[in-house]
Each structure stands twice: as structure tokens, then as C-alpha cells.
PDB file of C-alpha atoms in Angstrom:
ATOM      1  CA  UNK A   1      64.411 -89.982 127.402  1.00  0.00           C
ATOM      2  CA  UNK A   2      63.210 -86.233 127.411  1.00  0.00           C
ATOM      3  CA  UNK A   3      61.764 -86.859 130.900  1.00  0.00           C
ATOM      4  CA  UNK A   4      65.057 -88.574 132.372  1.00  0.00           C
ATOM      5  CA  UNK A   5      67.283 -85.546 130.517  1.00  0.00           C
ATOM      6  CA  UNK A   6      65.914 -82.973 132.324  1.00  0.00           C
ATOM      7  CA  UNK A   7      65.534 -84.267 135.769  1.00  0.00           C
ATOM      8  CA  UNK A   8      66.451 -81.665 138.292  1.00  0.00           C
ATOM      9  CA  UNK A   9      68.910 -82.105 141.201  1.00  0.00           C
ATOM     10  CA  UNK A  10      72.124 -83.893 141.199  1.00  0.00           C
ATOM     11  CA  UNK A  11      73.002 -85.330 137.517  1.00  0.00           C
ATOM     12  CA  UNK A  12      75.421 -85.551 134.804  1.00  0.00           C
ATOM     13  CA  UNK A  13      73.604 -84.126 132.218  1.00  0.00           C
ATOM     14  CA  UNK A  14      73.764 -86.773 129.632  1.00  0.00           C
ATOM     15  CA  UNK A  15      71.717 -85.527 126.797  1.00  0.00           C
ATOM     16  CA  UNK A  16      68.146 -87.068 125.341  1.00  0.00           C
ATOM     17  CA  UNK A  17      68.740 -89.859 123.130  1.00  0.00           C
ATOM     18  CA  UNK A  18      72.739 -90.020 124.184  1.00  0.00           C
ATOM     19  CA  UNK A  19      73.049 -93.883 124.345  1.00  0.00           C
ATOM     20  CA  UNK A  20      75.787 -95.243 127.041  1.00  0.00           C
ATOM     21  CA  UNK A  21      76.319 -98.720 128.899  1.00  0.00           C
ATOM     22  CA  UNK A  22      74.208-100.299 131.614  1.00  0.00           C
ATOM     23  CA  UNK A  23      77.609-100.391 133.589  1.00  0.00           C
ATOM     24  CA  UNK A  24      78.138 -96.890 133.024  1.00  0.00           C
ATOM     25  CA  UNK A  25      75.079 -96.248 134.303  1.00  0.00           C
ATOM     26  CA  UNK A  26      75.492 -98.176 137.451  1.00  0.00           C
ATOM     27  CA  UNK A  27      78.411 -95.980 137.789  1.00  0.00           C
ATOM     28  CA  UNK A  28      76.681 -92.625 137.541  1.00  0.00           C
ATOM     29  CA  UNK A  29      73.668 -93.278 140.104  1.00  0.00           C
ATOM     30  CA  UNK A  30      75.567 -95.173 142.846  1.00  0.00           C
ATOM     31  CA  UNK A  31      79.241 -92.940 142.250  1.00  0.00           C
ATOM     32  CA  UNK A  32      77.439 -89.697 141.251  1.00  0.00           C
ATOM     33  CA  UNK A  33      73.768 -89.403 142.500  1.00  0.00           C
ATOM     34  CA  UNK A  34      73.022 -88.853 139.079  1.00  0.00           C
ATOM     35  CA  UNK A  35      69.196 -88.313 138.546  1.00  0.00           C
ATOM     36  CA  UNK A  36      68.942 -88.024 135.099  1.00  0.00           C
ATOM     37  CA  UNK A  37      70.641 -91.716 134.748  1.00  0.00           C
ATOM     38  CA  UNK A  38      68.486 -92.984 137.684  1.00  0.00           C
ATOM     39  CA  UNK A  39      65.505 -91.987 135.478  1.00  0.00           C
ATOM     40  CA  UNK A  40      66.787 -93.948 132.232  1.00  0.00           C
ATOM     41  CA  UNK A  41      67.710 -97.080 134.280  1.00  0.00           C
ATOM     42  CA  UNK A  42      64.298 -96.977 135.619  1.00  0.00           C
ATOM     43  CA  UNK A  43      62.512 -96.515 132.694  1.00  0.00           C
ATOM     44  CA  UNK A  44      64.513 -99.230 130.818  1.00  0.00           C
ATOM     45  CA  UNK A  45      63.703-101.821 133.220  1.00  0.00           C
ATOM     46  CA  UNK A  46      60.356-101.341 134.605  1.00  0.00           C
ATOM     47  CA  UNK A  47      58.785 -99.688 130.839  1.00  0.00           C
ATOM     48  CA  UNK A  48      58.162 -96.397 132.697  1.00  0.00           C
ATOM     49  CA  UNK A  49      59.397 -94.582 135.725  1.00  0.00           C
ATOM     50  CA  UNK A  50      56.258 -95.337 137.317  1.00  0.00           C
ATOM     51  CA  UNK A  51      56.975 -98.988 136.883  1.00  0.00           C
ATOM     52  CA  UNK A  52      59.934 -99.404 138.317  1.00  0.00           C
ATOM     53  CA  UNK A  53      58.859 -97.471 141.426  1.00  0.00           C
ATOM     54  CA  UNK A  54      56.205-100.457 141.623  1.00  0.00           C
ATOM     55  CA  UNK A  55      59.003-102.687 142.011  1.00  0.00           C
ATOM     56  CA  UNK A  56      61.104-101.036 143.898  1.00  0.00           C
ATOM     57  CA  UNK A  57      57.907-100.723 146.948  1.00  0.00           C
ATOM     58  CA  UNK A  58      57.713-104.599 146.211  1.00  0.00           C
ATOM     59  CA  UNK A  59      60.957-104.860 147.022  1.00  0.00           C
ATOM     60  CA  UNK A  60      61.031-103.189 150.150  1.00  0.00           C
ATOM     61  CA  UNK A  61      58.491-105.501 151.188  1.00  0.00           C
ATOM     62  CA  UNK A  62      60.161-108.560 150.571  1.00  0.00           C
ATOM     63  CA  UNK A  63      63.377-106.850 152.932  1.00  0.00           C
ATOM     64  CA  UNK A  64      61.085-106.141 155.602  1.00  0.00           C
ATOM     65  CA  UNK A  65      61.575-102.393 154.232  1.00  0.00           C
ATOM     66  CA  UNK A  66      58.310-101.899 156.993  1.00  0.00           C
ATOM     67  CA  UNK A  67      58.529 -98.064 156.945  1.00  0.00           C
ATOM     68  CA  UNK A  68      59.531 -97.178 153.343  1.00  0.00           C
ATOM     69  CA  UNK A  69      57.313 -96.075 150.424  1.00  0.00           C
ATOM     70  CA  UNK A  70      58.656 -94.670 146.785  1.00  0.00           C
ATOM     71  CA  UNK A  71      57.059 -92.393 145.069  1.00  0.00           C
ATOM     72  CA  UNK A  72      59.967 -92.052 142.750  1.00  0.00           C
ATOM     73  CA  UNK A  73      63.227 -93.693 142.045  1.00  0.00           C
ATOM     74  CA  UNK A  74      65.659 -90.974 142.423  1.00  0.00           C
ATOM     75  CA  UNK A  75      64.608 -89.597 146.524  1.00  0.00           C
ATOM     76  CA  UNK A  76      64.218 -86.094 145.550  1.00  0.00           C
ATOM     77  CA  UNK A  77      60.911 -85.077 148.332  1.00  0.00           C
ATOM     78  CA  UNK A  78      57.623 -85.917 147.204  1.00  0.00           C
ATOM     79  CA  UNK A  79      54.257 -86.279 149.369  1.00  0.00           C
ATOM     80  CA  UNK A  80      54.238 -89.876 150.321  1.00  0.00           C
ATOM     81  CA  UNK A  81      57.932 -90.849 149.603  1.00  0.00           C
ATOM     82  CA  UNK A  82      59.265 -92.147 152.880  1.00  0.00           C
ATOM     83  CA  UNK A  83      61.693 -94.244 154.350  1.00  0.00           C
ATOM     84  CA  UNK A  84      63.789 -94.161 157.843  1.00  0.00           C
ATOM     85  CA  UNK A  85      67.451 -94.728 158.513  1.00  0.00           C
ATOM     86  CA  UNK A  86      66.934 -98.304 159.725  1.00  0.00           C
ATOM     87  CA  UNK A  87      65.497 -99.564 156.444  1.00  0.00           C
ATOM     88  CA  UNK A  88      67.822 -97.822 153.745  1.00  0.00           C
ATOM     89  CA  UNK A  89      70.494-100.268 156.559  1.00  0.00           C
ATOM     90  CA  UNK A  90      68.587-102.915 155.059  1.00  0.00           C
ATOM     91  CA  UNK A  91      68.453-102.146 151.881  1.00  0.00           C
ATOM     92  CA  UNK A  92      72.063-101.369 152.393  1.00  0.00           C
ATOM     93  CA  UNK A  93      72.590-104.581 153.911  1.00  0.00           C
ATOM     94  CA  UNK A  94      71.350-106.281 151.021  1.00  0.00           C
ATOM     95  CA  UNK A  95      73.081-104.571 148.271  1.00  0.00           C
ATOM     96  CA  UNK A  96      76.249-105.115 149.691  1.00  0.00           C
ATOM     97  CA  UNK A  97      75.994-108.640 149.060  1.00  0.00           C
ATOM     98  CA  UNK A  98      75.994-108.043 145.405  1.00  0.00           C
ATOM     99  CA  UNK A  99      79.714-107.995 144.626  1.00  0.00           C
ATOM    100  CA  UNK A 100      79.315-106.087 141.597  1.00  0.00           C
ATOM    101  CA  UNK A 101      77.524-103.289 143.763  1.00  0.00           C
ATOM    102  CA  UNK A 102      80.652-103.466 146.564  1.00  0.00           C
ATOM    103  CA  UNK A 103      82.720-102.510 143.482  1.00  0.00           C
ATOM    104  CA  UNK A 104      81.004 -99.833 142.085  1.00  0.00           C
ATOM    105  CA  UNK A 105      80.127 -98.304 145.983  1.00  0.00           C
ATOM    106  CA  UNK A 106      83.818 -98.073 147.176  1.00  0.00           C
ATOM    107  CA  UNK A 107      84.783 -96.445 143.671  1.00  0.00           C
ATOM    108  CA  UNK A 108      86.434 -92.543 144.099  1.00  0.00           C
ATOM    109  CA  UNK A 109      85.683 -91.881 140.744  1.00  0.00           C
ATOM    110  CA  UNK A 110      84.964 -93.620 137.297  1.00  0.00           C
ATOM    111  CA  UNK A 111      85.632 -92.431 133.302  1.00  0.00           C
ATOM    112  CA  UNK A 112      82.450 -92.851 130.928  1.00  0.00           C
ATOM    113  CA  UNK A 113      84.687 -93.655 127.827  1.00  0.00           C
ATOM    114  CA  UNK A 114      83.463 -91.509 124.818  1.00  0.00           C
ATOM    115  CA  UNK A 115      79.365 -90.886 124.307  1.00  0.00           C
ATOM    116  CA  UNK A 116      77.658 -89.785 120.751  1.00  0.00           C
ATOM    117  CA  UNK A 117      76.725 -86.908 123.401  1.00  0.00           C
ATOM    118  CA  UNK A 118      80.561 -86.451 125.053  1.00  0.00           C
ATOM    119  CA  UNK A 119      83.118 -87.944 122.204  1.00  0.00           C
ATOM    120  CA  UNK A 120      85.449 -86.898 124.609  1.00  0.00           C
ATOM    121  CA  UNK A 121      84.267 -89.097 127.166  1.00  0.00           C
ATOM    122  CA  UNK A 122      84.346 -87.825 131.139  1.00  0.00           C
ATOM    123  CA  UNK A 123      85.009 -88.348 134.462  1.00  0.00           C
ATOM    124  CA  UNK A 124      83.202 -88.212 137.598  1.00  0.00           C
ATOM    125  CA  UNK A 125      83.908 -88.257 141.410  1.00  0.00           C
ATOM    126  CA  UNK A 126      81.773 -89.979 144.407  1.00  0.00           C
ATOM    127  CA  UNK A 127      80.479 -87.200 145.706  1.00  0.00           C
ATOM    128  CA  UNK A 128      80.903 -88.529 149.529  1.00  0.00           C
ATOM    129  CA  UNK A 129      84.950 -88.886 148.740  1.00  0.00           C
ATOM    130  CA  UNK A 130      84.997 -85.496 147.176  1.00  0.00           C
ATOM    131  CA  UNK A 131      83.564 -83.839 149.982  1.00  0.00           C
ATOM    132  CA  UNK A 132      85.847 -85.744 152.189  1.00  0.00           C
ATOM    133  CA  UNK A 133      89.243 -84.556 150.533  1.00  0.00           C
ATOM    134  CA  UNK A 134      87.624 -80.993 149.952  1.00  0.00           C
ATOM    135  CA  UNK A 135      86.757 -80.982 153.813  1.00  0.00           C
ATOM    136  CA  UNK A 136      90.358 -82.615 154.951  1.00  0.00           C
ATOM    137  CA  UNK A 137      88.388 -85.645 156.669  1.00  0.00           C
ATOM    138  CA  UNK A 138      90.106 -88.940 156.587  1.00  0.00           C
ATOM    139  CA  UNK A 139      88.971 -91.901 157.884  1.00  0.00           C
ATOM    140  CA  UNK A 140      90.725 -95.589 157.759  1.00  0.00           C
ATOM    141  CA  UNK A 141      87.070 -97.448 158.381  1.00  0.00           C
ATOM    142  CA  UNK A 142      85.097 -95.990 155.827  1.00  0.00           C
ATOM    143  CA  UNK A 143      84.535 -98.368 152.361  1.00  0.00           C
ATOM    144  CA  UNK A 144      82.006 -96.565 150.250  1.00  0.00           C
ATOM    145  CA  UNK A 145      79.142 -94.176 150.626  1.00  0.00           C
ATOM    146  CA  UNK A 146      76.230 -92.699 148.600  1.00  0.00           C
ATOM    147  CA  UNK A 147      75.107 -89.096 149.988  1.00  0.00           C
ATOM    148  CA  UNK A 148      72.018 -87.558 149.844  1.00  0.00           C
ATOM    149  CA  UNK A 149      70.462 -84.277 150.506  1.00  0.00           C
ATOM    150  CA  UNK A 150      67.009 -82.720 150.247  1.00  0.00           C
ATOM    151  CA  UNK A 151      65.425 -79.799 152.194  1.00  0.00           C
ATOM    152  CA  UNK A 152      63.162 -81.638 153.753  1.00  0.00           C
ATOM    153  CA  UNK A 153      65.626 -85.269 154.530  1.00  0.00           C
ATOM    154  CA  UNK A 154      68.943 -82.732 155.088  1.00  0.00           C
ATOM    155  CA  UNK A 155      71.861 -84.146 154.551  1.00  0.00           C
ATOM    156  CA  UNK A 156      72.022 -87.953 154.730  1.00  0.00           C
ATOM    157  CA  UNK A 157      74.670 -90.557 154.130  1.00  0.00           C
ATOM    158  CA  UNK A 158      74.335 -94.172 153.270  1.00  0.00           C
ATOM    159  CA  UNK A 159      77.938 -95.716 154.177  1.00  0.00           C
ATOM    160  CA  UNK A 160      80.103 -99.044 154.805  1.00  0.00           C
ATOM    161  CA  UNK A 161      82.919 -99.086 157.181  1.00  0.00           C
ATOM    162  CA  UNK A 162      84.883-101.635 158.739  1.00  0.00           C
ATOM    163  CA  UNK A 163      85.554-102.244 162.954  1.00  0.00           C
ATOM    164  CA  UNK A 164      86.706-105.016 164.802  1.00  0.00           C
ATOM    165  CA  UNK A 165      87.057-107.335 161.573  1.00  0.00           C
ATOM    166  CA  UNK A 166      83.320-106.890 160.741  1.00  0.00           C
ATOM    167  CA  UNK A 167      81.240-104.428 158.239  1.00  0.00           C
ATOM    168  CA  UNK A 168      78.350-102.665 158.577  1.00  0.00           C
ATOM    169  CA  UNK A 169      76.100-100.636 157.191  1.00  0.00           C
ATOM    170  CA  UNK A 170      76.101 -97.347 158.958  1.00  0.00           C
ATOM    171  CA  UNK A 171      72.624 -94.619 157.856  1.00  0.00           C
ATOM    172  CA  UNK A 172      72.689 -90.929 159.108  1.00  0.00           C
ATOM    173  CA  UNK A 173      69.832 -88.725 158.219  1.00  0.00           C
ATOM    174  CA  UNK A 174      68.560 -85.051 158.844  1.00  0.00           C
ATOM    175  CA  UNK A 175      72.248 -83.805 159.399  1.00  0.00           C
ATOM    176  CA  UNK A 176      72.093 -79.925 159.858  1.00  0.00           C
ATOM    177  CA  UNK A 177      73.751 -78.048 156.599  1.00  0.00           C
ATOM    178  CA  UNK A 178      73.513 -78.075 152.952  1.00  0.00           C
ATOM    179  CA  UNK A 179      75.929 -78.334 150.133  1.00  0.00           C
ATOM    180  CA  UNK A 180      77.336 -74.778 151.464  1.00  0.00           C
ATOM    181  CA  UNK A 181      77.813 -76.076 155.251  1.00  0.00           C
ATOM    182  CA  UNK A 182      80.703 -78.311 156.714  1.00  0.00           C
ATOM    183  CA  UNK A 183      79.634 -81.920 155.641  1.00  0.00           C
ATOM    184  CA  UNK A 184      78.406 -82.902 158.793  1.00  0.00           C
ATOM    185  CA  UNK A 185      76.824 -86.071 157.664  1.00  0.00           C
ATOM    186  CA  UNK A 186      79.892 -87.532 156.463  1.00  0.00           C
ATOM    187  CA  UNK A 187      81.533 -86.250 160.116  1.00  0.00           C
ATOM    188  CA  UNK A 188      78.616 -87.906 161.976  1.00  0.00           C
ATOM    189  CA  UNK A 189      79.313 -91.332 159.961  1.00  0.00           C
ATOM    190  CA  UNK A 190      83.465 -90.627 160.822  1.00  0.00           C
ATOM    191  CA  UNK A 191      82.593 -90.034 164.487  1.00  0.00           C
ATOM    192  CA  UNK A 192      80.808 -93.297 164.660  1.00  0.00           C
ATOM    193  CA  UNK A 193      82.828 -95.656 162.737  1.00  0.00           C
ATOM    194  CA  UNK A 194      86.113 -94.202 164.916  1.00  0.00           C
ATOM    195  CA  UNK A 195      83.840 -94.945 168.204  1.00  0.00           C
ATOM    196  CA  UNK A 196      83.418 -98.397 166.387  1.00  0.00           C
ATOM    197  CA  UNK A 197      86.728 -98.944 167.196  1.00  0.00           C
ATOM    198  CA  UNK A 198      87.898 -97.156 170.145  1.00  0.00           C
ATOM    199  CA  UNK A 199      89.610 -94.223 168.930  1.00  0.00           C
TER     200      UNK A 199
END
């Protein structure tokens, strides 16, 4: 839509009326943060942005979600959009049961095969991997993560990792920085996961 094409933020800029797959857009929001395709998927399912948000608050009731309310359903900062760290665990938690979502979360980058908008088609990197190889941070533990940053949340970092033969879901919020700064919400999550298992 017009609305979901000119979202602001992170996105992939796929163009009003551009048609691509449900899968591909699965892809951009949990690989790419993208906005714009957060938007669309929202719309599509719930009728309307607004919709979907309705759903997603029900939701977070049903998980117990006890300190979370959406006001939108891409996190960008708007007066009464909360959560905390331990519910987007839960929410975390939950997802990761999903198979299809453990596949998509642990992917380092996916190709949208050719659009009516991009005949060429495209590729596009998890943003919490690409910071990781830009910043020369390696970690064994770490499966997946979605990033997030906003001036009012900093920067925050929903991740899975692995330690002593169990996964969790690991949450750090209101890191100092910005997309200019070391990424130290993806060192904070490194630091942990390493405790995790006595290195």
C-alpha cells in the first residue's frame, strides 16, 4: 500500500503496488527489520494496520505479555507503545517453537527472486550478522537475532544462543550507541551467552 511504501526507518523499499510472496515477506521483517513489509503483512492479515495491532495486544495477553502494549506493528516509538525485555523473552520463547520462524531467524541473508518492482531480484543481510562481521565479533553460541534501535529504546537485540545443551532466549535493551557506535547490544548478548558457558 501507499501507507506501508513509505514507512520510515529500517526497510527495503519495495515500491506501492510491487506484489511479492508471503515467504518473502517473512524474510524481510524477521532478516531485515523491514518496516515497509511489516506494514503490508499487517495490513493483509488484520484488513488495516490498526487491526492487526488489535491482535497482536491480544496476543500478548494470551503469553502473559503483562507489560507490553502496541501501538503499531513495526516498534518505531510512539506514546503508549511499550514492552520490557522479559516479555519480548516470551514472545521470543514462543516464536521459536514455530520451526518455520527458527529457519527464517538464524538466516545471514536471503534473495527475493525477481519483483514487477526489482526484475532483477535482490538480496538482503540480517542486520545483527552484518554488524557482527563488520565489527569482527564472533561468537559459537549465538543462533539468530533480530536488532532493534530507536532513540528512545537504544539499541536492543532479540537473540537465541545455545549453552550447556540448552537454548534460550536472551533480550538486551537500552544499549548505549546508535547505528554510528560499536554495536554494543550485540557485545552485551556475546558477553552473556560466553558467561553461559564459562568462557
Amino acid at each position: 500500500s501507499k501507507k506501508a511504501s513509505e514507512m520510515g526507518g529500517s526497510q527495503i523499499w519495495f515500491k506501492e503496488g510491487e506484489q511479492i510472496t508471503i515467504d518473502d515477506a517473512l524474510k524481510a521483517i524477521c532478516v531485515v527489520s523491514a518496516n515497509d513489509v511489516t506494514v503490508a503483512m499487517a495490513e493483509l492479515i488484520g484488513g488495516s494496520e490498526e487491526n492487526f495491532v488489535n491482535m497482536m495486544n491480544a496476543k500478548a495477553e494470551e503469553l502473559g505479555m503483562e507489560n507490553t502494549h502496541f501501538m503499531n506493528s513495526h516498534g518505531i516509538d510512539e506514546e503508549g507503545h511499550y514492552t520490557t525485555a522479559k516479555d519480548l523473552a516470551r514472545l521470543l520463547e514462543h516464536a521459536w517453537e514455530n520451526g518455520d520462524f527458527q529457519a527464517i531467524f538464524t538466516k545471514r541473508s536471503y534473495t527475493v527472486p525477481p519483483t514487477d518492482g526489482h526484475p532483477e531480484g535482490f538480496t538482503f543481510y540480517s542486520l545483527m550478522f552484518q554488524e557482527m562481521e563488520q565489527s569482527g565479533i564472533t561468537s559459537d553460541h549465538i543462533l539468530g537475532g533480530k536488532t532493534g534501535y530507536t532513540s528512545e529504546a537504544g539499541l536492543c537485540l532479540a537473540s537465541v544462543g545455545t549453552a550447556g545443551g540448552k537454548t534460550y532466549a536472551l533480550v538486551t535493551a537500552k544499549a548505549d550507541g546508535s547505528h554510528d557506535t560499536q554495536p554494543y547490544h550485540i557485545l552485551d548478548a556475546v558477553s552473556v551467552f560466553q558467561k553461559l558457558n564459562g568462557e
